Coordinates of C-alpha atoms and ligand atoms in Angstrom, one line a residue:
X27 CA 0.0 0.0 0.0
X28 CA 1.4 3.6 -1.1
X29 CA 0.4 5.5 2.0
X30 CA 1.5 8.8 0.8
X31 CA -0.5 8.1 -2.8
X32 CA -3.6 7.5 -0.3
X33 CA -5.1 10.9 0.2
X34 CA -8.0 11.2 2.9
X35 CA -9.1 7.8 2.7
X36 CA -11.9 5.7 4.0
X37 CA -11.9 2.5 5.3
X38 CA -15.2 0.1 4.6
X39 CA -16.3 -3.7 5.8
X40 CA -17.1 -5.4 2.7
X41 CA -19.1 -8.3 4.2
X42 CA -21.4 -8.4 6.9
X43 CA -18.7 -6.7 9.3
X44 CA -15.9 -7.5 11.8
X45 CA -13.8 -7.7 8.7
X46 CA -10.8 -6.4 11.1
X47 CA -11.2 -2.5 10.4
X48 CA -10.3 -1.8 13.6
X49 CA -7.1 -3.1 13.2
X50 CA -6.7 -1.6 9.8
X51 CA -7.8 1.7 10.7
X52 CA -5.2 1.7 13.9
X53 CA -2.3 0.5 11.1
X54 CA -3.1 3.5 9.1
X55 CA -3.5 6.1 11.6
X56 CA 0.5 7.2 11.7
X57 CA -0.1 8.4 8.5
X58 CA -2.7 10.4 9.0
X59 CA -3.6 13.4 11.4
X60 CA -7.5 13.3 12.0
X61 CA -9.7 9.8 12.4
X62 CA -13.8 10.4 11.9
X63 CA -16.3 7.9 12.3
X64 CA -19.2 9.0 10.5
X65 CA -21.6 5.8 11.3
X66 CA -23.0 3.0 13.7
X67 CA -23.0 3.4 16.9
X68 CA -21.7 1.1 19.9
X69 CA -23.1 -2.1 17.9
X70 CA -19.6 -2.0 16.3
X71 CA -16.5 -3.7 18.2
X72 CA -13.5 -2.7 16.6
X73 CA -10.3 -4.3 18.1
X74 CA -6.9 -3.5 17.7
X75 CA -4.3 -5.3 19.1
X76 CA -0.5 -4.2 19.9
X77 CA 1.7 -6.7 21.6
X78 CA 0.1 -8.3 25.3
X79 CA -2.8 -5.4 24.8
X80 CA -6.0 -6.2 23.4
X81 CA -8.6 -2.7 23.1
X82 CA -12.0 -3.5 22.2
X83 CA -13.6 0.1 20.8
X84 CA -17.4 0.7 20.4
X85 CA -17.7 4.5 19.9
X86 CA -14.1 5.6 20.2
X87 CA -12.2 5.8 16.4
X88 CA -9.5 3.3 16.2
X89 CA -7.2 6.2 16.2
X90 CA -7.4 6.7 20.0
X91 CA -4.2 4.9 20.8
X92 CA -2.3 7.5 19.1
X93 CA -2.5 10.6 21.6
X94 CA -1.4 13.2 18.5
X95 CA -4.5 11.8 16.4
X96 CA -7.7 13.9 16.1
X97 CA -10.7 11.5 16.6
X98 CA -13.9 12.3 15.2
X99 CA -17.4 10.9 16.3
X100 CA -19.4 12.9 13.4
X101 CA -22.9 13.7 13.1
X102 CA -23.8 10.3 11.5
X103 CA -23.2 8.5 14.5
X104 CA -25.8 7.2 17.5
X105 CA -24.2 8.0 20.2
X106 CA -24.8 6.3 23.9
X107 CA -22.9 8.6 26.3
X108 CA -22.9 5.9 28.7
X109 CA -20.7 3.5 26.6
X110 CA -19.1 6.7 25.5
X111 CA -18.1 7.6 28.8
X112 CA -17.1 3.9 29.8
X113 CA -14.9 3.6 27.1
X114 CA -12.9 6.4 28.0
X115 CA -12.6 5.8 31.3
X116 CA -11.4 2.6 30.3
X117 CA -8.5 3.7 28.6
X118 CA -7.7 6.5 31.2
X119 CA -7.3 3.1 33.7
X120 CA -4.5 1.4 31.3
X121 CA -3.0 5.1 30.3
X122 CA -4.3 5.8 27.5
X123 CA -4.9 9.8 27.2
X124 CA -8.3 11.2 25.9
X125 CA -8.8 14.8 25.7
X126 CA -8.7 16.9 23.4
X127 CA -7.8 14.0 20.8
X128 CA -11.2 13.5 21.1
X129 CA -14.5 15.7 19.5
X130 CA -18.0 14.5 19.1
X131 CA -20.6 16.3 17.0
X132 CA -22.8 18.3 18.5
X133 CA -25.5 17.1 15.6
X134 CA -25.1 13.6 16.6
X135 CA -28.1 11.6 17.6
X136 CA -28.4 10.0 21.6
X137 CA -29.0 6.6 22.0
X138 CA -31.4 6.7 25.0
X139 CA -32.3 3.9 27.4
X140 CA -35.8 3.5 25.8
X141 CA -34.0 2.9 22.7
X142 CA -32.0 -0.4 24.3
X143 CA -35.1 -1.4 25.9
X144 CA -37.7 -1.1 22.7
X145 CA -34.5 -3.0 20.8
X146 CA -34.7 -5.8 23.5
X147 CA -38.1 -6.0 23.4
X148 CA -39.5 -6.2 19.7
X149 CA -36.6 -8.5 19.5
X150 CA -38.0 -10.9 21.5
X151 CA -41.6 -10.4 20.5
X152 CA -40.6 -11.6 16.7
X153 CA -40.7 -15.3 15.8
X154 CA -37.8 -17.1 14.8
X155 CA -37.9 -16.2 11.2
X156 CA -38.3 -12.5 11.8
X157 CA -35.5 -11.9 14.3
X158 CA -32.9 -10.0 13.3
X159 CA -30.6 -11.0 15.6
X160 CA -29.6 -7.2 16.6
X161 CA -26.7 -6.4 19.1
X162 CA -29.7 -5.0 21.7
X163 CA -27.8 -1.4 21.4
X164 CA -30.9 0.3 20.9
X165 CA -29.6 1.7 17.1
X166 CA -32.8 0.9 15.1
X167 CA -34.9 2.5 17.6
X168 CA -32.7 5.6 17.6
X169 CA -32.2 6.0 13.9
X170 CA -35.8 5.4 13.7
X171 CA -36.3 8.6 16.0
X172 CA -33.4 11.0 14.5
X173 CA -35.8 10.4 10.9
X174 CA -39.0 11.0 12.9
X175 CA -37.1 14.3 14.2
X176 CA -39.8 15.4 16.6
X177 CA -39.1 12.4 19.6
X178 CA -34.8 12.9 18.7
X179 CA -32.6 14.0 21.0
X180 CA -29.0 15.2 19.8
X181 CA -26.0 16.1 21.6
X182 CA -26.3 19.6 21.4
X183 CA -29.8 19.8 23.4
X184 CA -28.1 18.9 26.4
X185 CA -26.5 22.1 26.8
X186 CA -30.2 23.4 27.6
X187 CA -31.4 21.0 30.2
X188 CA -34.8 22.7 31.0
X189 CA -35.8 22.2 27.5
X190 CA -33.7 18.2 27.5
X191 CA -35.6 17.7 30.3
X192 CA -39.5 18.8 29.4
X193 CA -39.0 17.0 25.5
X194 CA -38.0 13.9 27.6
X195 CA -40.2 13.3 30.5
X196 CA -43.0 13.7 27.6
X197 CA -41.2 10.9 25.1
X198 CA -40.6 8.7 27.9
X199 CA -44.1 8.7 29.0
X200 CA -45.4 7.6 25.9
X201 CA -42.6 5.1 25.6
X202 CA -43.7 3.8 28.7
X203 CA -47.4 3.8 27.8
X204 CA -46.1 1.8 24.2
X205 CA -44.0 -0.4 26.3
X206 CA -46.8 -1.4 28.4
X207 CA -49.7 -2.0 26.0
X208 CA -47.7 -3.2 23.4
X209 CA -45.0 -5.9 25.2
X210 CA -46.7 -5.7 29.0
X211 CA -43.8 -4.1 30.2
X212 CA -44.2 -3.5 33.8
X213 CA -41.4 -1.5 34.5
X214 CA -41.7 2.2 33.5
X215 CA -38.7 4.4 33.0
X216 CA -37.9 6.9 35.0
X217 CA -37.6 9.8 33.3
X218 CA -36.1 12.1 35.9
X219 CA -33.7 9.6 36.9
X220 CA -32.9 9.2 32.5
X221 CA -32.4 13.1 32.4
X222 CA -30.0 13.6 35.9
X223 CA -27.7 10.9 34.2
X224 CA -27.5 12.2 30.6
X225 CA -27.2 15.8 32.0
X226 CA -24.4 14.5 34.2
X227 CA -22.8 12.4 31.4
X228 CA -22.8 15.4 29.3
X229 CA -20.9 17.3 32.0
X230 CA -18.2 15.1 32.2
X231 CA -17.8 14.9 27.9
X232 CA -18.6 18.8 27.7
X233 CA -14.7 19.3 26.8
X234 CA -15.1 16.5 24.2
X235 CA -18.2 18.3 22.3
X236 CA -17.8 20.5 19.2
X237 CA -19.4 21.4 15.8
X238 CA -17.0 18.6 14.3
X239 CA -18.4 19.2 10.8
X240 CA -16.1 22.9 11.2
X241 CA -13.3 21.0 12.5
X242 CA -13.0 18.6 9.4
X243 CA -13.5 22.1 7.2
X244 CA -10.7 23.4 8.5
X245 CA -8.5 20.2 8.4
X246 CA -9.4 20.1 4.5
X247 CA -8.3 23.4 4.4
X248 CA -5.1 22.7 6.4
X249 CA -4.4 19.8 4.2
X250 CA -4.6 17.6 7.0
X251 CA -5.1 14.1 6.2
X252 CA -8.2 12.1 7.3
X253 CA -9.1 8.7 7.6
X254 CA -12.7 8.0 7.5
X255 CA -13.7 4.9 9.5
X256 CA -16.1 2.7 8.5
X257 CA -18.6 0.5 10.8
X258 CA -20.6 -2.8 10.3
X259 CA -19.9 -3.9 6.7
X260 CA -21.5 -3.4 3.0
X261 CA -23.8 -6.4 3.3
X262 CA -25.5 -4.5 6.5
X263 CA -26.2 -1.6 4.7
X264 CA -29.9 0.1 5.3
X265 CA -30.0 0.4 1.7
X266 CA -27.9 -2.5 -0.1
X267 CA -27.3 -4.9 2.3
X268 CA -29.3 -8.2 2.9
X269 CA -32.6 -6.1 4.0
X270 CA -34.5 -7.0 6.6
X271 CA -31.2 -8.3 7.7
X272 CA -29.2 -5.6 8.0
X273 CA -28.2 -2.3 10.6
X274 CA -30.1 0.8 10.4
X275 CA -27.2 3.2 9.1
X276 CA -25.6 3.6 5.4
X277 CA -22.6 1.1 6.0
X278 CA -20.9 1.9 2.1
X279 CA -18.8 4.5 1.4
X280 CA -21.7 6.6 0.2
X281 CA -22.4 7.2 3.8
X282 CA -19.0 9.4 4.6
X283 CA -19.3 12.7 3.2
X284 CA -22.9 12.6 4.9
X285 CA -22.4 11.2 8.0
X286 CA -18.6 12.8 8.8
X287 CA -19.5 16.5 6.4
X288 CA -17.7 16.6 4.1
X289 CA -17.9 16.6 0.6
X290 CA -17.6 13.3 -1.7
X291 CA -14.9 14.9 -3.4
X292 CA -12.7 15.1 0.0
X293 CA -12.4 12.2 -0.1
X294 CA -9.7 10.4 -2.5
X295 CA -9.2 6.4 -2.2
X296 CA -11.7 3.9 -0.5
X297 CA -10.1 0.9 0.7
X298 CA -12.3 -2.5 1.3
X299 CA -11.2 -4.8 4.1
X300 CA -12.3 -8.3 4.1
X301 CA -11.6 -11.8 5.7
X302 CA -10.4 -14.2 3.6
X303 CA -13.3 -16.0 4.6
X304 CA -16.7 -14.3 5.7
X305 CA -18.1 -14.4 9.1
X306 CA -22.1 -13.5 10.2
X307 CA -23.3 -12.3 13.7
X308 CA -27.5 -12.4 13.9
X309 CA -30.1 -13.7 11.7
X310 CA -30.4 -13.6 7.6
X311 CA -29.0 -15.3 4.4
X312 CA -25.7 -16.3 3.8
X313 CA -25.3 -18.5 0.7
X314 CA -21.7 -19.3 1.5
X315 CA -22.3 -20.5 5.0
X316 CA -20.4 -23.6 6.5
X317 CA -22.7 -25.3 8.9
X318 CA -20.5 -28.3 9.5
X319 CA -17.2 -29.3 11.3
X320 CA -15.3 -26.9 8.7
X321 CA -16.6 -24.2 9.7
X322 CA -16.9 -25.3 13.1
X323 CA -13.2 -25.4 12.9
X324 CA -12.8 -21.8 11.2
X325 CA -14.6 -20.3 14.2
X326 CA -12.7 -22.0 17.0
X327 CA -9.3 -21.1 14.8
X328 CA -10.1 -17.5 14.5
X329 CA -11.5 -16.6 18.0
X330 CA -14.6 -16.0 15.7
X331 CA -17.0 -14.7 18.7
X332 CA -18.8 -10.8 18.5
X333 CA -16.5 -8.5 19.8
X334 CA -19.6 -6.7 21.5
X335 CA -21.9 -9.2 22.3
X336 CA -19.9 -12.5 22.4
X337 CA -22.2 -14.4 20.2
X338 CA -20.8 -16.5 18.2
X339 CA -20.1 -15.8 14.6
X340 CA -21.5 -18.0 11.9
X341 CA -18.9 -18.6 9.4
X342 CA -18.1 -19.7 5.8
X343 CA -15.6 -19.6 2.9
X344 CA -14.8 -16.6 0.9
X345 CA -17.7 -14.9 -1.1
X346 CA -16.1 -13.5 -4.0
X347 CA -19.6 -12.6 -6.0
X348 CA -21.0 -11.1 -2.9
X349 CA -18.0 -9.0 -2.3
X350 CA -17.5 -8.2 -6.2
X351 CA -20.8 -6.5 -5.6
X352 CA -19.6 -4.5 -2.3
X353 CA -16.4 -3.2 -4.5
X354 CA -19.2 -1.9 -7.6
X355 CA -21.0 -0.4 -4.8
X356 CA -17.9 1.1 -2.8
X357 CA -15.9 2.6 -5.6
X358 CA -13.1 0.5 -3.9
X359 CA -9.7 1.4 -4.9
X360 CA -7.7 -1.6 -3.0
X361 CA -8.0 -4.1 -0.8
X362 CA -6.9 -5.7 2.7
X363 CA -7.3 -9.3 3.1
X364 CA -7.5 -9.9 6.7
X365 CA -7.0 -13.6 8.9
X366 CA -5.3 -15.8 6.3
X367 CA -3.3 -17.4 8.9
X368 CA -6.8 -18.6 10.2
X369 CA -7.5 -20.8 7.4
X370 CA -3.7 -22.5 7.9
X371 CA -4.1 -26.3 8.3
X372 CA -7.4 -27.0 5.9
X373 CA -6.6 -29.9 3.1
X374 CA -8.3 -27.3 0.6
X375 CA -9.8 -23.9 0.6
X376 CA -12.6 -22.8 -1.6
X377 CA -13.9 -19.5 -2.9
X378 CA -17.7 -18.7 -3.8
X379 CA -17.3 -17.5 -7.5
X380 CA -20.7 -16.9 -8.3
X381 CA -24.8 -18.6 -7.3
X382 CA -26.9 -20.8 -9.3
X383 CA -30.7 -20.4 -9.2
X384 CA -32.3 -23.8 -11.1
X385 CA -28.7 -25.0 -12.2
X386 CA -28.4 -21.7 -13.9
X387 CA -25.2 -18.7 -12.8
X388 CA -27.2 -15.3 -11.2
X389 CA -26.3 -12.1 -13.4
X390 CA -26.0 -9.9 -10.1
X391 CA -26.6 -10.0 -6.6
X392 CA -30.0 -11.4 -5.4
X393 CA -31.7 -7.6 -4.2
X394 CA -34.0 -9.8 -1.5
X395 CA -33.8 -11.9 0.8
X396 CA -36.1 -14.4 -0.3
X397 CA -33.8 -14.7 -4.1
X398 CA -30.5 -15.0 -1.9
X399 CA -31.8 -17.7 0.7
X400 CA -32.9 -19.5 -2.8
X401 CA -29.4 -19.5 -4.3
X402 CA -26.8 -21.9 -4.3
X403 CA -23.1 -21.1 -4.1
X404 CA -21.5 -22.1 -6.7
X405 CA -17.0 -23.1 -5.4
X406 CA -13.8 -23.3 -6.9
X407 CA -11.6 -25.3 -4.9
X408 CA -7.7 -24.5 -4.4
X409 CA -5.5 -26.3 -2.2
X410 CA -4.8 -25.5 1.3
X411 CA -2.0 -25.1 3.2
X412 CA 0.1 -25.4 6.4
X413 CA 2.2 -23.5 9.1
X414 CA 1.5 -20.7 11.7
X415 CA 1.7 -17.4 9.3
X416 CA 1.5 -14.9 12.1
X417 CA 5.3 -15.8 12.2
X418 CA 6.1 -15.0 8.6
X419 CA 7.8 -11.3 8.2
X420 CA 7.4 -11.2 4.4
X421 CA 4.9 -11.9 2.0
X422 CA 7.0 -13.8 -0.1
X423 CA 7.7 -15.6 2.8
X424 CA 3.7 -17.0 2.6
X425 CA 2.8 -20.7 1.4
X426 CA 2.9 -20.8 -2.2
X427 CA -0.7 -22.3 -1.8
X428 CA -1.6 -19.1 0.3
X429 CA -0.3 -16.6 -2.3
X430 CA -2.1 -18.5 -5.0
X431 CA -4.9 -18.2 -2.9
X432 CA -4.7 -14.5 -3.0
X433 CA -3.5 -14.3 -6.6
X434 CA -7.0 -16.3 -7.3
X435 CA -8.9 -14.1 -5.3
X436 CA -7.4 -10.8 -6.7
X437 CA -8.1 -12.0 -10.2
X438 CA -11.4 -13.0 -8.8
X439 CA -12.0 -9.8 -7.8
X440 CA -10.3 -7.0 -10.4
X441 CA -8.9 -4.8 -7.7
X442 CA -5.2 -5.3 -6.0
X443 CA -4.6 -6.6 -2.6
X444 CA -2.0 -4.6 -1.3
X445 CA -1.7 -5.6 2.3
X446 CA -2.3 -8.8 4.0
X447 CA -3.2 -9.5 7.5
X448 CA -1.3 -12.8 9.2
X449 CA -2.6 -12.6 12.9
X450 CA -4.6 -9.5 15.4
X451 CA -1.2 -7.8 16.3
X452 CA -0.7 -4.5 14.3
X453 CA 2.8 -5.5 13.4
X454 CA 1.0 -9.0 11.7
X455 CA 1.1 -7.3 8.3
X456 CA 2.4 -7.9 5.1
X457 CA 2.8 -5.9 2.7
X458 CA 1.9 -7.4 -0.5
X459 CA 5.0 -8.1 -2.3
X460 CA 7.5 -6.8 -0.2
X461 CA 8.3 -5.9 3.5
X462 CA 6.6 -6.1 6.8
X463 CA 4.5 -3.3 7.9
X464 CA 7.7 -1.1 9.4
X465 CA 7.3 1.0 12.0
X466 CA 3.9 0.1 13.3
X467 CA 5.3 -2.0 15.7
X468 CA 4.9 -0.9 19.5
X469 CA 2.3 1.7 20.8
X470 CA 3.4 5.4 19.6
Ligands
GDP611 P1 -13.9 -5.0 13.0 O1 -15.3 -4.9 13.6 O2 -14.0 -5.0 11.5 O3 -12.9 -4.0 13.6 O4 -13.4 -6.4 13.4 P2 -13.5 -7.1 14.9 O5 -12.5 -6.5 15.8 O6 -14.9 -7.2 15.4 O7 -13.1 -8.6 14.6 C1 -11.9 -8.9 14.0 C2 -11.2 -9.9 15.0 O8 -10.2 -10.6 14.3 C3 -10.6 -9.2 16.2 O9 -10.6 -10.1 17.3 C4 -9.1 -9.0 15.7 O10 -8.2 -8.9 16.8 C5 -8.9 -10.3 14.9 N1 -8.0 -10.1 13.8 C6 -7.8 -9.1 13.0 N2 -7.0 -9.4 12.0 C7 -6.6 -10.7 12.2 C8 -5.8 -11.6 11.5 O11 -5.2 -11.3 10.4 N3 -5.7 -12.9 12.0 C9 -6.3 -13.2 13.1 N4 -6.1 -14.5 13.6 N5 -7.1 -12.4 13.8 C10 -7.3 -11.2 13.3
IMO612 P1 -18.5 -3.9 13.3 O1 -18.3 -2.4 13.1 C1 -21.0 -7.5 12.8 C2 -25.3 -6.9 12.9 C3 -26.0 -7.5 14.1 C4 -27.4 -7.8 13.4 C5 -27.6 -6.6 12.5 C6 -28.5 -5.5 13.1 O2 -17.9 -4.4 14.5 O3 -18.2 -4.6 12.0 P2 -28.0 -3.7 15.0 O4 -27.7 -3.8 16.5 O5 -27.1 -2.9 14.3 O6 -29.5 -3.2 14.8 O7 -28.0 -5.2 14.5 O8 -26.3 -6.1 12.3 N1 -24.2 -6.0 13.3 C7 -22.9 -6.3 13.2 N2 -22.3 -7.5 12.9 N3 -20.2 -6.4 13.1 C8 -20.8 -5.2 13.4 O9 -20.1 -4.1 13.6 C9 -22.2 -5.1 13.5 N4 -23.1 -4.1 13.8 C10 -24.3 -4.7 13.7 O10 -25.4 -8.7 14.5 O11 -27.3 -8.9 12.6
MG613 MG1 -16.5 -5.9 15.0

């Protein structure tokens, strides 16, 4: 990867998320001065890994660990000031610094208790085929409110807590009526209790909160560079992703100038991370889905559980039509290929080239979800290979059978792979073609 040929550059999930972003976007961050999320909330678990210690990030940009990094929690983001504020302190206790290296938007939306609780509930209300199998982090519910505008809360209202407080102890009233005629809740919300929390929460971020859509205009202007962190994956997306199945925020690229503002021509090269396998937290189709001893195996070999709710992730081998349809959609310009030292060890691998409907190839990616559970994956099958690769240093250094593996992939694909991740520590990197990722060893 040419890190100086980059430009502000965002980083997207191509597959249904916990590609290993997090760990990507923490790699590219000495090259960059500012870090802006500009979607999701605290259902993402980004987790970047340097040496002994492991940091499992919700709301905070991946850029964090880097104390002369500007991080950015734009408008598009649902914010829960809660998980907000335990994160930090968090990283204060193993000495980390947050201060002024972190700004949230003052346009950002609130993620509210009644949010989590109406997730919990209609979740559990749906049958079986219905579920969506959310993280419970309330961010349908507050998405759903931020578009009905008039029940929203953003950050900036709690800097006037007479009107925070009047606007809320009406919405949660009705909640609670909803709640209790709908799902027989029993236990009301308090909303005094709700409002001397979030008024007291937004005491303690007040140094934190700016109009961040300003700062970012006058990094442009700087010519600071910015990396644009993605959450969830393509396949989530509200709009292209495996609907019902999916998160309720814009996942693709699209969603950056909107969510972070700025404009789409700010930013310069998109860069898709994806397994080299693909994973699934929650309900919906997945064509390329192992439900057997393989892929069993995959998920005990690559610690394959959610990084925010534990669950454990369904996995399969590598979806090359599916993500051929992510890199259309996300203008990708290259690629990281993450955990191929997780498929070490198989007799064979195999790739998902394309799905047959009645013994005939698909012409493009099945737009519902009743067309993709009706598809079969169609393989190619390459041999495997051997070895622990979080110990190689070079990529030449790889299994033949691991590069052809990525050559095939590549060629599957039509876009270049230019780095390659070998294990969770930042320095398990390779670029492709050459050396190790230099100089991102050790915590700056
Ligand atoms: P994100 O949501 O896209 O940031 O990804 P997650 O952090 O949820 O999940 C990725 C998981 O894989 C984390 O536990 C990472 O530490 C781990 N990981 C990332 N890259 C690699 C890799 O190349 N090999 C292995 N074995 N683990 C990796
Ligand atoms: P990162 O950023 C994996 C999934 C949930 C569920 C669906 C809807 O770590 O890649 P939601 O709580 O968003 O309403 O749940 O989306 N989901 C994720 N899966 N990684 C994530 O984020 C996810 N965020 C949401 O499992 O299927
Ligand atoms: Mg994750």
């Amino acid at each position: 990867m040419d890190f100086d040929a980059l430009g502000n550059t965002c980083v997207v999930g191509l597959q249904w998320g916990d590609e290993g972003k997090g760990k990507i976007v923490d790699l590219l961050t000495e090259h960059f001065d500012v870090v802006a999320r500009f979607a999701g909330g605290a259902n993402a678990g980004h987790t970047v890994q340097i040496g002994d210690a492991k940091f499992a990030l919700h709301l905070l940009p991946s850029g964090i660990l880097r104390p002369d990094i500007v991080n950015i929690i734009g408008p598009g983001v649902a914010v829960d000031l809660e998980i907000l504020s335990e994160e930090i302190e968090g990283l204060r206790a193993r000495q980390i610094e947050v201060g002024r290296n972190l700004l949230v938007s003052l346009r950002a939306h609130l993620v509210m208790p009644y949010h989590k609780k109406q997730d919990r509930l209609s979740e559990a209300r749906r049958d079986g085929g219905t579920k969506i199998g959310t993280t419970a982090k309330g961010i349908g519910p507050c998405y759903a409110d931020k578009m009905l505008r008039s029940t929203a809360f953003r950050v900036a209202d709690l800097s006037r807590p007479d009107d925070f407080r009047s606007r809320m102890k009406k919405v949660v009233s009705d909640r609670n009526t909803v709640f209790a005629a709908l799902y027989g809740d029993d236990e009301p919300l308090d909303a005094e209790a709700i409002c001397r929390r979030w008024l007291d929460l937004a005491d303690g971020l007040a140094t934190h909160v700016t109009d961040t859509t300003a700062t970012l205009q006058e990094a442009i202007a700087g010519g600071k560079r910015i990396l644009f962190e993605g959450a969830q994956g393509c396949m989530l997306d509200i709009h292209h992703g495996t609907f019902p199945y999916v998160t309720s925020s814009v996942c693709t690229t699209g969603a950056v100038s909107a969510g972070a503002g700025v404009p789409p021509s700010a930013v310069h090269s998109c860069v898709g991370v994806v397994k080299a396998y693909t994973t699934r937290v929650g309900e919906g189709p997945f064509p390329s889905e192992l439900d057997d001893a393989t892929g069993e195996w995959i998920r005990e070999r690559g610690h394959e559980y959610g990084t925010t709710t534990g669950r454990p992730r369904r996995c399969g081998w590598f979806d090359a039509f599916a993500v051929n349809y992510a890199i259309e959609l996300n203008g990708i310009t290259e690629l990281v290929v993450m955990h191929l030292d997780t498929l070490s060890g198989l007799p064979e691998v195999k790739i998902c080239t394309n799905y047959s409907f009645i013994g005939r190839n698909v012409s493009v990616f099945p737009p519902t979800d009743v067309q993709l559970r009706a598809v079969e994956p169609c393989y190619e099958t390459l041999p495997g290979w051997e070895g622990n690769l979080s110990e190689v240093t070079s990529y030449e250094q790889l299994p033949a059978a691991a590069r052809a593996y990525l050559d095939r992939v590549e060629e599957l694909l039509g876009v270049p792979i230019t780095l390659v991740s070998v294990g969770p520590d930042r320095s398990a990197t390779l670029h492709r073609g050459g050396r190790r990722n230099a100089g991102s060893i050790g915590m700056s």
